Short mmCIF file of C-alpha atoms in Angstrom, two decimals:
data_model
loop_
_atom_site.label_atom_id
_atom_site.label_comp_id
_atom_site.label_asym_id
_atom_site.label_seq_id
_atom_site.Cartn_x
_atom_site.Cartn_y
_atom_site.Cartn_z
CA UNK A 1196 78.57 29.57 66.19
CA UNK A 1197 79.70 26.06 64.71
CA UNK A 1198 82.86 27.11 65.17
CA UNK A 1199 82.66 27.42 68.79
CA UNK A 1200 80.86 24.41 69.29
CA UNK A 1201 83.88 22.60 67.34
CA UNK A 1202 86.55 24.40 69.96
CA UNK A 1203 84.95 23.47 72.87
CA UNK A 1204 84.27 19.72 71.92
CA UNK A 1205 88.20 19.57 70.67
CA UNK A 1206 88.86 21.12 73.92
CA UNK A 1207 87.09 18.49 75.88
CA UNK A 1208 88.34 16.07 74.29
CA UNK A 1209 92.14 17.11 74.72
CA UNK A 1210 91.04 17.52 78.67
CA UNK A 1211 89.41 14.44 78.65
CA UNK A 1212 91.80 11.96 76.99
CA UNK A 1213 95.42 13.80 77.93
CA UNK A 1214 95.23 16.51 80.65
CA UNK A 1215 93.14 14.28 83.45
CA UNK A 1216 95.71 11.18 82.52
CA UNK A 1217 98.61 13.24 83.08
CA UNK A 1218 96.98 15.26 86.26
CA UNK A 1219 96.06 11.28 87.53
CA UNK A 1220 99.47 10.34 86.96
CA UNK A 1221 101.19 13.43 88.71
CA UNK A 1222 98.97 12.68 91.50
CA UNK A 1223 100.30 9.48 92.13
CA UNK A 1224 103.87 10.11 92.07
CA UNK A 1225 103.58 12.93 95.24
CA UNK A 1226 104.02 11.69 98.77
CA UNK A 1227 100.89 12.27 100.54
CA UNK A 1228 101.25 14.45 103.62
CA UNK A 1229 98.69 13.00 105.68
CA UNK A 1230 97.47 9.05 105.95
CA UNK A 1231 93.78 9.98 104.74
CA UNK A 1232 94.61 11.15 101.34
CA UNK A 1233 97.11 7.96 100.67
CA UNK A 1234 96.00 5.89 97.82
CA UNK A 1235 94.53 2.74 98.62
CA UNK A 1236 93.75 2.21 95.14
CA UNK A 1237 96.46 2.11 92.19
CA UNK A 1238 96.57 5.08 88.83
CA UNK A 1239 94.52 2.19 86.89
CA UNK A 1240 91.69 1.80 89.22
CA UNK A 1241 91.67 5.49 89.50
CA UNK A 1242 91.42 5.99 85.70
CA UNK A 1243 88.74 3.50 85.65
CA UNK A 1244 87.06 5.77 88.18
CA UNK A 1245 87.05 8.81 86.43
CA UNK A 1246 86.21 7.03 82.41
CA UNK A 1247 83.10 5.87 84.35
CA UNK A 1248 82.02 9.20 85.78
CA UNK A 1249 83.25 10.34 82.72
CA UNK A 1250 81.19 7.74 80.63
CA UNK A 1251 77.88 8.74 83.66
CA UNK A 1252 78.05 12.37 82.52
CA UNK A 1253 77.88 11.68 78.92
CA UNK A 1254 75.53 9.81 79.34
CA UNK A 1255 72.76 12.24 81.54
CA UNK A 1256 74.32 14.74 78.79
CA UNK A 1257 72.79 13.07 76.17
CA UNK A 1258 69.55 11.87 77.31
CA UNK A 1259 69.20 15.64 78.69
CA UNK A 1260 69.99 16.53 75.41
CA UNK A 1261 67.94 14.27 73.40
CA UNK A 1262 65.13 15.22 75.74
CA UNK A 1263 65.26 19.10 74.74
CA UNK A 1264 65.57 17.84 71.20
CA UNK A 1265 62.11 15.78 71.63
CA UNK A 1266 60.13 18.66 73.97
CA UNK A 1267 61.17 20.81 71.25
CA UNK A 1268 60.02 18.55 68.38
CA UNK A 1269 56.69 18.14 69.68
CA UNK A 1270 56.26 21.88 70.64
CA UNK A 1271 56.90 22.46 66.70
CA UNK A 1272 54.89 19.80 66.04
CA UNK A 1273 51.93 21.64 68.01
CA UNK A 1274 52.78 24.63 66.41
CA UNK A 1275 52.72 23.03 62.77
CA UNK A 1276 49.17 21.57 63.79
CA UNK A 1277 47.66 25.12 64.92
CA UNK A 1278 49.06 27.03 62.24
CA UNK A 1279 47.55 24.02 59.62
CA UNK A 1280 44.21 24.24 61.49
CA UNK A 1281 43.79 27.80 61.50
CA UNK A 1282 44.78 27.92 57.77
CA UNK A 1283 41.82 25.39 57.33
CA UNK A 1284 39.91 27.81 59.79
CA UNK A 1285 40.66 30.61 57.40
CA UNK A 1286 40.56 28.91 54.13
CA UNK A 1287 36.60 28.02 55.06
CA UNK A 1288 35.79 31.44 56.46
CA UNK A 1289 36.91 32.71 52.61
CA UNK A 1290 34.51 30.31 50.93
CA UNK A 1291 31.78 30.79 53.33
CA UNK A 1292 32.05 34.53 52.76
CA UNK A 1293 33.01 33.96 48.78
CA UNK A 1294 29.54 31.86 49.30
CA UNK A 1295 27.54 34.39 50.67
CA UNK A 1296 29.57 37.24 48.43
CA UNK A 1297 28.38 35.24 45.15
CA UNK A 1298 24.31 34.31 46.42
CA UNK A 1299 23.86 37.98 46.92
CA UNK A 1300 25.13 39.58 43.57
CA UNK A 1301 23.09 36.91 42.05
CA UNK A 1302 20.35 37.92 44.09
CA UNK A 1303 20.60 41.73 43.30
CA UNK A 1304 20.76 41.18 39.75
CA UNK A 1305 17.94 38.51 39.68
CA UNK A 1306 15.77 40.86 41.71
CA UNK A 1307 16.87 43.68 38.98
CA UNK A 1308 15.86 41.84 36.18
CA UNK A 1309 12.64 40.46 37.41
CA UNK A 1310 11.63 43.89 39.07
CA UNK A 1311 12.25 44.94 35.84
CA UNK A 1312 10.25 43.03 33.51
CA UNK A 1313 6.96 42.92 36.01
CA UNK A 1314 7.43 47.22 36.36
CA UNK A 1315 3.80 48.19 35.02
CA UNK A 1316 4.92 51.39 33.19
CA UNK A 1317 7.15 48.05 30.85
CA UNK A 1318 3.69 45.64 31.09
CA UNK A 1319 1.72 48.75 29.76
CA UNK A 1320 4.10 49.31 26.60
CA UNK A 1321 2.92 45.30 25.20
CA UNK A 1322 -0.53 46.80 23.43
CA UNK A 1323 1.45 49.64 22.31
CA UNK A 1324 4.45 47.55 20.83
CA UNK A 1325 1.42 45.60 18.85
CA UNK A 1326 -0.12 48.48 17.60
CA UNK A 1327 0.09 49.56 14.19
CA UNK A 1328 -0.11 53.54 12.98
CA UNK A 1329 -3.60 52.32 11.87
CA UNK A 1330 -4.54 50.99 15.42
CA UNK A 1331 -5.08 47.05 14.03
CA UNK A 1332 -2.85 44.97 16.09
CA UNK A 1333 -0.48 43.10 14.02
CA UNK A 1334 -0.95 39.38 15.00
CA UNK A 1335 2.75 38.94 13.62
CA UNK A 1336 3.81 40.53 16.65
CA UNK A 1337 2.39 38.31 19.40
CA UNK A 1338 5.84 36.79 19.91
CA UNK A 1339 6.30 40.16 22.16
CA UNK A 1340 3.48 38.49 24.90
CA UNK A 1341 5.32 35.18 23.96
CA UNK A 1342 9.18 36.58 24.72
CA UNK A 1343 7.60 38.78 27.97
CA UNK A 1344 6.20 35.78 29.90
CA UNK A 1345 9.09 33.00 29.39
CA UNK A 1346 11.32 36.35 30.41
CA UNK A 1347 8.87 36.79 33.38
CA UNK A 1348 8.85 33.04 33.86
CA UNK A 1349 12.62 32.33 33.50
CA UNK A 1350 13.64 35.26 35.83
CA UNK A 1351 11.19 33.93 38.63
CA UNK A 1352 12.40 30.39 38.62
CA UNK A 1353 15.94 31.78 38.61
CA UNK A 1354 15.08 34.22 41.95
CA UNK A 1355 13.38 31.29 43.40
CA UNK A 1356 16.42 29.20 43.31
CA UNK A 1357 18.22 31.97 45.03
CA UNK A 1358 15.56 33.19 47.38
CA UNK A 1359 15.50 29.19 48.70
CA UNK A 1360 19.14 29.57 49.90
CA UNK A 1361 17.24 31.68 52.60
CA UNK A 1362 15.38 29.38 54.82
CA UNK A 1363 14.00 32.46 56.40
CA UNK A 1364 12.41 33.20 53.35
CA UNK A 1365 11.63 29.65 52.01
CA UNK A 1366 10.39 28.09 55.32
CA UNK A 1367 8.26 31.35 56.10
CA UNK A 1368 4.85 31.50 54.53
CA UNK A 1369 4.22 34.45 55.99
CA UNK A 1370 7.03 36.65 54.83
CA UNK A 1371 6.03 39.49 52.90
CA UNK A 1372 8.92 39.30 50.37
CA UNK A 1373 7.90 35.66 49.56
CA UNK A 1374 4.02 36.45 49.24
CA UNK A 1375 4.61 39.90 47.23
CA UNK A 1376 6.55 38.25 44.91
CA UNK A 1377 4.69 35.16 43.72
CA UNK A 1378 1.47 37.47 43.99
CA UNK A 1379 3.29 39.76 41.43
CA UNK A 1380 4.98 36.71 39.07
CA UNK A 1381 1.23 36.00 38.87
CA UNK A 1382 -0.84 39.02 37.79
CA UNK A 1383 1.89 40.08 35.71
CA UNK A 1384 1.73 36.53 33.71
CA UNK A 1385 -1.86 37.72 33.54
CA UNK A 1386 -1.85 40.24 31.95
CA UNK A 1387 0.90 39.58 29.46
CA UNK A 1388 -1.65 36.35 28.52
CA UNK A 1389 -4.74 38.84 28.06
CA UNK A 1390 -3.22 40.55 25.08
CA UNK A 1391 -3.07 37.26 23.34
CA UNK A 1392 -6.83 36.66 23.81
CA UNK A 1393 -9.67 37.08 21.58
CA UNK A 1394 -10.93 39.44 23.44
CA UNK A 1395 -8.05 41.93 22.97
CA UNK A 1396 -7.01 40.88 19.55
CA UNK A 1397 -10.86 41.38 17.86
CA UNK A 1398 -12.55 43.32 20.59
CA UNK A 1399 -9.52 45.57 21.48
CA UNK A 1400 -10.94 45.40 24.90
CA UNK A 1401 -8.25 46.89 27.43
CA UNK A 1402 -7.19 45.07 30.61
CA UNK A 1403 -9.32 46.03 33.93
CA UNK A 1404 -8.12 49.49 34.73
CA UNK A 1405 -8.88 49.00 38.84
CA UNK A 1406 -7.26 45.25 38.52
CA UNK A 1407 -3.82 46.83 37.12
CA UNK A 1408 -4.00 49.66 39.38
CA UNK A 1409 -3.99 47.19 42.29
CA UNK A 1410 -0.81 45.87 40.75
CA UNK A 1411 0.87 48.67 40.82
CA UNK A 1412 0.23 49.25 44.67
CA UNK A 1413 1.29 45.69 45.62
CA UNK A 1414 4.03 46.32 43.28
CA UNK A 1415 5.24 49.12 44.82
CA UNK A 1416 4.78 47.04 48.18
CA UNK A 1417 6.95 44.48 46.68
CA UNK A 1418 9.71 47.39 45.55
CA UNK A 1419 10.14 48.27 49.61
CA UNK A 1420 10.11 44.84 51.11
CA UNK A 1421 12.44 43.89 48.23
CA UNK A 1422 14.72 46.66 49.55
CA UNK A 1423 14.28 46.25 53.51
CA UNK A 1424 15.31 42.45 52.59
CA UNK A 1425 18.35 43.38 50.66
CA UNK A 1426 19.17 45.96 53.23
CA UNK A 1427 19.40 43.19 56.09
CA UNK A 1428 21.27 40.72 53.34
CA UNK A 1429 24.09 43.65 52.79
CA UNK A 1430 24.44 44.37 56.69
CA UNK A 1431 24.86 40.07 57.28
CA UNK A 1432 27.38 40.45 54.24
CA UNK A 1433 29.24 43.58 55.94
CA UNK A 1434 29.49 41.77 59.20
CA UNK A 1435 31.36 38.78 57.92
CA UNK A 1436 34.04 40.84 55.97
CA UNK A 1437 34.97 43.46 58.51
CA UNK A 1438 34.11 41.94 62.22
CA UNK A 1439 36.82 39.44 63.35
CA UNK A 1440 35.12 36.31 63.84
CA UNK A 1441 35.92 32.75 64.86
CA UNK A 1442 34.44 30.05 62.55
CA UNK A 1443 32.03 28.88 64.79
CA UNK A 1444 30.55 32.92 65.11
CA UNK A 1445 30.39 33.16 61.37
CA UNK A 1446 28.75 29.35 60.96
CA UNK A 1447 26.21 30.07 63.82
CA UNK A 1448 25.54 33.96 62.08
CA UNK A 1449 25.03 32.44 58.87
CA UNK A 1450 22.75 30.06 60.41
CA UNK A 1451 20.39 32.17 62.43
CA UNK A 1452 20.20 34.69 59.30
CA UNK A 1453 18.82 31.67 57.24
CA UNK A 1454 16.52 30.92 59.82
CA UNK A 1455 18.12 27.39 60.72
CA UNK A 1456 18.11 26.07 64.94
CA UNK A 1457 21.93 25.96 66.20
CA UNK A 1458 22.27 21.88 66.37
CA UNK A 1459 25.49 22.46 68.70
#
């Protein structure tokens, strides 16, 4: 290819600067057959002639030339600044969804380990675990109620961190999730407290039988709303990985499944 372009300018160059001198020049020096086509004008004025048209064409050449050169410039410009802004596009989608990736392991395993340490059949082994074979409780052993509740109390700050991400949840005072689980962080701290009271320790007295059996039900309550809400997390999750998506569809999503108003 550069070697063709080389030819052709050597070529117009040679046709240029020798052939249309020499074709000028035999021109003159015929007799013209007819009166019209006699030369009024003399070989110089007729070279001037032609360097001028000459100089006119290479001229519109390269303006033509240099205006391809720009068109094309700023249409790979244009391209440079779509493919940079979609990049950006992309490179936020990925921590948006690395975002939402990230909040919800934390919140499965939160929700584990608090579910967990307030299941009643685990809350029932404490009197057990301070038992001796003798049935006296060993008082050297009440660092099992102390460990349980700053367990109970560490997970539940911990899920309420996470749980706020959800403005659905935080902003709600009426969601079932929210209610079931500070209802449940409560009575379990309550009953991990009563068996380091007197009234275990010298009476032996057991915790209300009806009072932990209502625990259990509005644990088990919590158990299926704590599923239905990771359920409708895992669906939100599976919809921003595999349904192509625009930025502004994944931003408004995210918004309406935290429970914020589209500003826009």
């Amino acid at each position: 290819m550069r070697k063709k372009v080389i030819l052709t300018v050597v070529m117009l160059v040679i046709v240029c600067f020798a052939i249309v001198p020499l074709i000028i020049n035999w021109l003159f020096m015929q007799i013209s057959p007819m009166d019209i086509l006699t030369a009024r004008w003399t070989a110089g004025d007729t070279l001037v002639y032609v360097a001028g048209v000459l100089a006119f064409i290479g001229t519109v050449t390269l303006g033509f030339v240099s205006y391809t050169q720009n068109q094309n410039a700023n249409r790979i410009s244009q391209n440079a600044i779509r493919v940079a802004e979609k990049a950006n596009e992309i490179n936020i989608i990925t921590r948006i969804i690395d975002f939402e990736m990230n909040n919800f392991k934390d919140l499965m395993r939160e929700l584990e380990i608090f579910s967990n340490l307030c299941l009643p059949q685990n809350l029932a082994k404490i009197p057990c675990d301070m038992l001796e074979w003798n049935g006296e409780i060993n008082l050297n052993k009440l660092s099992i109620v102390i460990d349980k509740r700053n367990a109970i109390m560490s997970s539940f700050i911990k899920l309420s961190r996470i749980l706020s991400h959800d403005r659905s949840v935080k902003d709600n005072p009426d969601n079932n999730l929210k209610k079931l689980f500070a209802v449940i962080y409560l009575e379990a701290l309550e009953y991990v407290d009563y068996h380091s009271k007197a009234e275990f320790i010298e009476q032996k007295s057991c915790f209300d039988n009806s009072r932990f059996d209502a625990y259990q039900k509005m644990y088990e309550d919590f158990m299926k709303e704590r599923e239905l809400y990771l359920e409708q997390r895992e669906l939100q999750i599976n919809h921003l990985l595999y349904e192509n998506q625009s930025l502004n569809e994944i931003r408004k999503m995210v918004k309406q499944s935290n429970g914020q108003n589209d500003q826009n």
